[in-house]
JSON list of C-alpha atoms in Angstrom, two decimals:
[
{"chain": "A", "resi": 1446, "resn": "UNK", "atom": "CA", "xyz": [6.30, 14.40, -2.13]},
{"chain": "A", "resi": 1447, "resn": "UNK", "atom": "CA", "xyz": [5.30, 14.75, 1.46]},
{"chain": "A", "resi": 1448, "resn": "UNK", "atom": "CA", "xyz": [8.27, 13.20, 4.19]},
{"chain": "A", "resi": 1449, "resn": "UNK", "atom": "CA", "xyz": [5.60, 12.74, 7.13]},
{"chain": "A", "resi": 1450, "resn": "UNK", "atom": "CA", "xyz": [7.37, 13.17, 11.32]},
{"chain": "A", "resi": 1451, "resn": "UNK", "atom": "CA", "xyz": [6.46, 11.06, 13.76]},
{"chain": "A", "resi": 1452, "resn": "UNK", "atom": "CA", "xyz": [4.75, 13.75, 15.99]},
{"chain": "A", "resi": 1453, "resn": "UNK", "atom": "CA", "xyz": [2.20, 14.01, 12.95]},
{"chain": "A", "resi": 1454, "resn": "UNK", "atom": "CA", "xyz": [1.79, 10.06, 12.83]},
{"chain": "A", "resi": 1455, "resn": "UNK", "atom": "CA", "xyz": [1.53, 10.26, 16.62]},
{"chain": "A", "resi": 1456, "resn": "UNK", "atom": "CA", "xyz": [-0.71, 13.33, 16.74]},
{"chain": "A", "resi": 1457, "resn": "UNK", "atom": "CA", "xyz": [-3.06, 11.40, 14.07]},
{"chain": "A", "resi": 1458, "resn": "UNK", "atom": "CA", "xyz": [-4.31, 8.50, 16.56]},
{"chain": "A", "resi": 1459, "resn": "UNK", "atom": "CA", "xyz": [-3.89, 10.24, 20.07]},
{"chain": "A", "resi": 1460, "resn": "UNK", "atom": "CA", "xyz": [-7.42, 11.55, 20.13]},
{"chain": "A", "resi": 1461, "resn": "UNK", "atom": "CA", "xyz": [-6.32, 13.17, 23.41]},
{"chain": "A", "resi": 1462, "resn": "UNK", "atom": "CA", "xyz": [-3.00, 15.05, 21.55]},
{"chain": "A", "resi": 1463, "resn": "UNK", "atom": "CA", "xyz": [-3.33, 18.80, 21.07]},
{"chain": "A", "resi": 1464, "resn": "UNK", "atom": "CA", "xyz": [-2.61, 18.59, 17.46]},
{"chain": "A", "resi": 1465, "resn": "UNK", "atom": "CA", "xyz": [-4.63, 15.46, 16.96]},
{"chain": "A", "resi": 1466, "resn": "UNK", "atom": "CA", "xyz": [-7.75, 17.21, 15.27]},
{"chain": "A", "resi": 1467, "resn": "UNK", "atom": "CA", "xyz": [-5.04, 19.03, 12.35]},
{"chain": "A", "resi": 1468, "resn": "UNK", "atom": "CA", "xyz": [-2.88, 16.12, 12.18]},
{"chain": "A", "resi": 1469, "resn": "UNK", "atom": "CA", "xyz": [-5.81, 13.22, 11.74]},
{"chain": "A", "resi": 1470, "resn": "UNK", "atom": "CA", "xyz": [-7.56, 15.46, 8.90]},
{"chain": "A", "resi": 1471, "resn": "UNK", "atom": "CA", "xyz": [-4.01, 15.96, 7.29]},
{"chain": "A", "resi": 1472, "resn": "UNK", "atom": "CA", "xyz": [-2.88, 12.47, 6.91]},
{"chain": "A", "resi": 1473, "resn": "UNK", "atom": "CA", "xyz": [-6.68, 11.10, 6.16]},
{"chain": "A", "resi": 1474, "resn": "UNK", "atom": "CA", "xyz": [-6.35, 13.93, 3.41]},
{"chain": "A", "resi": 1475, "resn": "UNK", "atom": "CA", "xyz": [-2.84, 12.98, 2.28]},
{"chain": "A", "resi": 1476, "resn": "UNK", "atom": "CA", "xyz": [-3.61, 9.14, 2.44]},
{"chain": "A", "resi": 1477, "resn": "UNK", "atom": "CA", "xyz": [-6.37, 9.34, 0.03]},
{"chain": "A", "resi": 1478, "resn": "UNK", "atom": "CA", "xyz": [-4.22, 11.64, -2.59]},
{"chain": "A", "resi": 1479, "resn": "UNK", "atom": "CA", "xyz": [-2.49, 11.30, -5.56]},
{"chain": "A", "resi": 1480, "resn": "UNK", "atom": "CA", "xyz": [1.34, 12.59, -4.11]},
{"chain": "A", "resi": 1481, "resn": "UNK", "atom": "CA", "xyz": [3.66, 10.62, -2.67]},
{"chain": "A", "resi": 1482, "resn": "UNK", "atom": "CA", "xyz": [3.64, 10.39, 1.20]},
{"chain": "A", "resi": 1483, "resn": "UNK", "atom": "CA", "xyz": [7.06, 8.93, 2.71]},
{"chain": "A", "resi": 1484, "resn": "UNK", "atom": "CA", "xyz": [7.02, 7.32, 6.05]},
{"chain": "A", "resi": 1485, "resn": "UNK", "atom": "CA", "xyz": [10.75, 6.78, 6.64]},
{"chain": "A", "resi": 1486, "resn": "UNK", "atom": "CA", "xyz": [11.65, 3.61, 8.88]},
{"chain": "A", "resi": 1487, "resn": "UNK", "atom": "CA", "xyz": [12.68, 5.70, 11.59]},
{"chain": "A", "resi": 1488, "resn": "UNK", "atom": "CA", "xyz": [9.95, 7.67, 11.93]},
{"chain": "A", "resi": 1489, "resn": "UNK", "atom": "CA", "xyz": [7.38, 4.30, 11.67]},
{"chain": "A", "resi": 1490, "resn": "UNK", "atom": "CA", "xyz": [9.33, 2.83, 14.55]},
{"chain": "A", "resi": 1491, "resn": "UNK", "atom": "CA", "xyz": [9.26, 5.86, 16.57]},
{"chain": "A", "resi": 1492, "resn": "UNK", "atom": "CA", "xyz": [5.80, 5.73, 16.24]},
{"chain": "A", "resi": 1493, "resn": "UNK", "atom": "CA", "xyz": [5.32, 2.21, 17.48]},
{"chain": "A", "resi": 1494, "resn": "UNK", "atom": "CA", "xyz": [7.87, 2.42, 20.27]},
{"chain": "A", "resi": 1495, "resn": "UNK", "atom": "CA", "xyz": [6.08, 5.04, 21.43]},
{"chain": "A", "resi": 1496, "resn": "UNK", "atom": "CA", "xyz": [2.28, 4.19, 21.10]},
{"chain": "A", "resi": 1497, "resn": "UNK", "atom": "CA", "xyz": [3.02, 1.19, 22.89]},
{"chain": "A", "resi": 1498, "resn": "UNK", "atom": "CA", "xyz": [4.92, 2.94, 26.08]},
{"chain": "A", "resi": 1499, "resn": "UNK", "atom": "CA", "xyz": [3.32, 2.62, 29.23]},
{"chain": "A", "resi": 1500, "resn": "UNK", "atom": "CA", "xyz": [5.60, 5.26, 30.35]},
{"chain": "A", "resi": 1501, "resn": "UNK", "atom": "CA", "xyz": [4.33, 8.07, 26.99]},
{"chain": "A", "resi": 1502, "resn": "UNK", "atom": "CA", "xyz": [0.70, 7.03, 27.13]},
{"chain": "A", "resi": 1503, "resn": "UNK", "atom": "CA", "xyz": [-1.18, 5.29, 30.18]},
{"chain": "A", "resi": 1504, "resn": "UNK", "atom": "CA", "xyz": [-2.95, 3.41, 27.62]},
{"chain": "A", "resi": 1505, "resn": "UNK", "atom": "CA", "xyz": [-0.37, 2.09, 25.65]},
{"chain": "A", "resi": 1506, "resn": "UNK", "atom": "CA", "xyz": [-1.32, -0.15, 22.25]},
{"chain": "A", "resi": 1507, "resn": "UNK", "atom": "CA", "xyz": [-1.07, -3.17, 21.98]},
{"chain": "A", "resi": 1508, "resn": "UNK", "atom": "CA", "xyz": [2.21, -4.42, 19.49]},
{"chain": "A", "resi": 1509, "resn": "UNK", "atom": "CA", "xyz": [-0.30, -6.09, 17.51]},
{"chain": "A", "resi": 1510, "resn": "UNK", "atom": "CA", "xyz": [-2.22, -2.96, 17.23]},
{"chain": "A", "resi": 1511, "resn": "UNK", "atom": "CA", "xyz": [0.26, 0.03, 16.56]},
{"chain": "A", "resi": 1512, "resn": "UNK", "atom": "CA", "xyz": [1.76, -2.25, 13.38]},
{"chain": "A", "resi": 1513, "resn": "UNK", "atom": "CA", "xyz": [-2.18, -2.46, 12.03]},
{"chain": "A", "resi": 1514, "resn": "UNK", "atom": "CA", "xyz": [-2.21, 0.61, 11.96]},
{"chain": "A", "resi": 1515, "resn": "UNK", "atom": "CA", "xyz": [1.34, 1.29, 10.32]},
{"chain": "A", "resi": 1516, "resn": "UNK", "atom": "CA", "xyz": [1.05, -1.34, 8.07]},
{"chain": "A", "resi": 1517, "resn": "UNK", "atom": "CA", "xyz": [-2.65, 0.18, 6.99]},
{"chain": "A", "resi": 1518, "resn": "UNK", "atom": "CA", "xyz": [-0.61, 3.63, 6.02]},
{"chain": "A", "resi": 1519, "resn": "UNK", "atom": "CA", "xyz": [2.44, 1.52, 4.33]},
{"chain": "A", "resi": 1520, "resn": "UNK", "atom": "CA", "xyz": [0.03, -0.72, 2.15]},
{"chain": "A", "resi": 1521, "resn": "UNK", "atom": "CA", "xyz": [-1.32, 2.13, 0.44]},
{"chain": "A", "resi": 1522, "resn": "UNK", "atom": "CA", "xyz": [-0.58, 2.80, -2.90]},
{"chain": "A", "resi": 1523, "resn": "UNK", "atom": "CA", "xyz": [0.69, 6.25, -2.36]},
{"chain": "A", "resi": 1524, "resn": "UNK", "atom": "CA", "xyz": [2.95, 5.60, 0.54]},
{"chain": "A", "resi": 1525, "resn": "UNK", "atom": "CA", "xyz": [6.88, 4.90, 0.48]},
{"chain": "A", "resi": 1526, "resn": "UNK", "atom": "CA", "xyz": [9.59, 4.32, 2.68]},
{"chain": "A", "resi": 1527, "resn": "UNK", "atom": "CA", "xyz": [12.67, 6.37, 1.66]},
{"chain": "A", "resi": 1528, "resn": "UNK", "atom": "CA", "xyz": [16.43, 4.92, 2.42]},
{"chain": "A", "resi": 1529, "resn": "UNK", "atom": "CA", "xyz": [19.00, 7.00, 2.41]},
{"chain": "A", "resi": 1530, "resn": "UNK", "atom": "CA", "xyz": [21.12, 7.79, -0.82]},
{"chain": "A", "resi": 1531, "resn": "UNK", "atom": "CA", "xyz": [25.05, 7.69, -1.67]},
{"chain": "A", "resi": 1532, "resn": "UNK", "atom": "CA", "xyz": [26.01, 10.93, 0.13]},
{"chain": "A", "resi": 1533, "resn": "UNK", "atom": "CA", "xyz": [23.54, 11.06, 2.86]},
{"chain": "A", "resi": 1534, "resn": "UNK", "atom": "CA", "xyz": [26.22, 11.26, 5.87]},
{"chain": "A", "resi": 1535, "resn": "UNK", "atom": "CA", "xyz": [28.18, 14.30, 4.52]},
{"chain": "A", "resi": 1536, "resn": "UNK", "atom": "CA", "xyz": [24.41, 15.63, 3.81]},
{"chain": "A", "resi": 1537, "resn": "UNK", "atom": "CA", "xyz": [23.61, 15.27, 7.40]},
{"chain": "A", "resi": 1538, "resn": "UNK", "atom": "CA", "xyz": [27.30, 16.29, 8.91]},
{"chain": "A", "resi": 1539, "resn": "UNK", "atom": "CA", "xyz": [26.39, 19.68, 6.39]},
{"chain": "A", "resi": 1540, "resn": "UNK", "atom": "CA", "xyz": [22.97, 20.10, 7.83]},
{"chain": "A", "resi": 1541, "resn": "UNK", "atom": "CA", "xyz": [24.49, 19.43, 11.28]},
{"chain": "A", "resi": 1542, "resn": "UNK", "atom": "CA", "xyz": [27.35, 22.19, 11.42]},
{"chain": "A", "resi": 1543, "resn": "UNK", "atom": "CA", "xyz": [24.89, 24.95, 9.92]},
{"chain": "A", "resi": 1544, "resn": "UNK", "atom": "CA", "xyz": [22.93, 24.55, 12.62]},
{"chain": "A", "resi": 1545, "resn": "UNK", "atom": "CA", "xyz": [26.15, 24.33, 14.55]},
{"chain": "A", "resi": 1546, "resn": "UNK", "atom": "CA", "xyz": [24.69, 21.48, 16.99]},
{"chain": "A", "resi": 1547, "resn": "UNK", "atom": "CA", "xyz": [23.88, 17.52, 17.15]},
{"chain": "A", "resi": 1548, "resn": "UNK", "atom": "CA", "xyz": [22.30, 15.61, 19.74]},
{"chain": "A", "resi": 1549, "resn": "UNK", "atom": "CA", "xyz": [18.58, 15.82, 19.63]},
{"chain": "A", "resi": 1550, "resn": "UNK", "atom": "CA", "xyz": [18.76, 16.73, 16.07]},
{"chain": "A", "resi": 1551, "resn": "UNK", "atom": "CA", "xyz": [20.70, 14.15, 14.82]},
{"chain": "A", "resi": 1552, "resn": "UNK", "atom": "CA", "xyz": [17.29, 12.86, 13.48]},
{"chain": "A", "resi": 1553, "resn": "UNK", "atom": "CA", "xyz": [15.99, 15.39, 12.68]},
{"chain": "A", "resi": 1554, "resn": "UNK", "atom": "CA", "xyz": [19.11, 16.39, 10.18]},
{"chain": "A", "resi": 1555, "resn": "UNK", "atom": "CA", "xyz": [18.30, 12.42, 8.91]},
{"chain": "A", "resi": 1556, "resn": "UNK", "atom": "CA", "xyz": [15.22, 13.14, 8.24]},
{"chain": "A", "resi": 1557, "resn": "UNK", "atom": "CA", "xyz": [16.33, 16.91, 6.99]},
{"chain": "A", "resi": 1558, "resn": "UNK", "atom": "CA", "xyz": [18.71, 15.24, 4.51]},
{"chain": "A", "resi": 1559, "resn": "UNK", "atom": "CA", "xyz": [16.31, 12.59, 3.09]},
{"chain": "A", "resi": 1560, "resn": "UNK", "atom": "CA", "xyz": [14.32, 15.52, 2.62]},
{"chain": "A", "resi": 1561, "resn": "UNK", "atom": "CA", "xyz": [16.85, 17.24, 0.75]},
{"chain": "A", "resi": 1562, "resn": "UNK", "atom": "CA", "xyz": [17.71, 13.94, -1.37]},
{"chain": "A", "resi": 1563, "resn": "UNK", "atom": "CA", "xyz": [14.00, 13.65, -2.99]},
{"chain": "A", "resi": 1564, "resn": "UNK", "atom": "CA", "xyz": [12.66, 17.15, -3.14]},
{"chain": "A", "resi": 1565, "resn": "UNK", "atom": "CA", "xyz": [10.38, 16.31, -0.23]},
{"chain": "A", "resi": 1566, "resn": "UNK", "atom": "CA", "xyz": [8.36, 18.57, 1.99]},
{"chain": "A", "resi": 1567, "resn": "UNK", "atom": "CA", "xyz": [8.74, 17.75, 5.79]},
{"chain": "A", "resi": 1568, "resn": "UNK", "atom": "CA", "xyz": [5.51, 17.69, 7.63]},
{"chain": "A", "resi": 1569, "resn": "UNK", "atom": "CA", "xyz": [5.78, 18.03, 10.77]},
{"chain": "A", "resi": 1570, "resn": "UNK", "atom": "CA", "xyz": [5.03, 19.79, 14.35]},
{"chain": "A", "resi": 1571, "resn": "UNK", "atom": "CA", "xyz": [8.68, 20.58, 15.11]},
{"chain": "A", "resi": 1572, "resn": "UNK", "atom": "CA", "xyz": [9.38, 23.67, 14.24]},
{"chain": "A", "resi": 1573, "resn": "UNK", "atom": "CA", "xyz": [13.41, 22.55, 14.13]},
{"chain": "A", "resi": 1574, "resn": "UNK", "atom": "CA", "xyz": [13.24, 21.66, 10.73]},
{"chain": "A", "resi": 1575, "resn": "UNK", "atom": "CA", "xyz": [13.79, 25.72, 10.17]},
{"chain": "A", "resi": 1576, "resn": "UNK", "atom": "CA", "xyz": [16.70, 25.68, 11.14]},
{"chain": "A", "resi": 1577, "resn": "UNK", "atom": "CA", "xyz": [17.97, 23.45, 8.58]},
{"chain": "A", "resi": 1578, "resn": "UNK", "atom": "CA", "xyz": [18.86, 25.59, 5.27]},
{"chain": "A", "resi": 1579, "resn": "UNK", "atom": "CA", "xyz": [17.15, 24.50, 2.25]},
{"chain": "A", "resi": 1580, "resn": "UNK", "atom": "CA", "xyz": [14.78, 22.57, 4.02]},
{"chain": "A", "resi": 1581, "resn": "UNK", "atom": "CA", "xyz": [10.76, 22.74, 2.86]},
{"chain": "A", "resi": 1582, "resn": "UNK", "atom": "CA", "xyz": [8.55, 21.89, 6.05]},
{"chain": "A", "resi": 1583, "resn": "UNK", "atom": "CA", "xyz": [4.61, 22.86, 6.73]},
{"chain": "A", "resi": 1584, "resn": "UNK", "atom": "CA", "xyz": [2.96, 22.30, 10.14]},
{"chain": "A", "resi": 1585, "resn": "UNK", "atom": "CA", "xyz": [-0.50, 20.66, 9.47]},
{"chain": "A", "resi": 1586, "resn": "UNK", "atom": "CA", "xyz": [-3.69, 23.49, 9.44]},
{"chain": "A", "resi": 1587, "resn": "UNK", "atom": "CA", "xyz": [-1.08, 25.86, 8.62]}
]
């Protein structure tokens, strides 16, 4: 199972993004698979509270338009939201103290620990998810 970041969701429709060339192909390529892909909530509403910021992208999308999109990735048959299972805070409070930090990685150690919880791979530009023990992540074209 592949646990997809928002950055790679992102990356995918910014044709102007630096990784959007490797993240497009990676996703098209995923999307049309037999594995699992998981879009977790957070990540999906990252992605449409950001595509649709005038103050991220001077050409924002429209509401209507970002949830097409998500809703095109969620309806297929190989994509899944994951929720979190019994245990996830202490997972996350774990992941948290090895790293020895929270703040801007508090989602990241949510998305670490659902990780964790289903034997999924992270994809993902953010090369944080290292520093998370245990954690399986691949950068797309890598």
């Amino acid at each position: 199972m592949k646990l997809v970041d928002a950055n790679v969701l992102l990356y995918a429709v910014d044709a102007d993004a630096r990784h959007h060339t490797e993240a497009k192909a990676w996703l098209d390529t995923a999307l049309n698979s037999r594995e699992t892909v998981a879009i977790p909530w957070v990540c999906a509403l990252a992605f449409v509270r950001l595509t649709t910021s005038s103050r991220i992208y001077p050409n924002p999308l429209p509401v209507d338009r970002a949830f097409d999109i998500l809703n095109g990735w969620m309806s297929r048959s190989s994509v899944i939201s994951l929720e979190p299972g019994s245990g996830h805070a202490d997972r996350m409070r774990t992941l948290l103290a090895e790293v020895g930090t929270g703040g801007n990685l508090v989602t990241d150690a949510h998305l670490a620990a659902l990780a964790v919880e289903n034997r999924a791979t992270i994809v993902t530009f953010d090369g944080d998810f290292a520093r998370f023990p245990g954690v399986v992540w691949h950068r797309p074209g890598d």
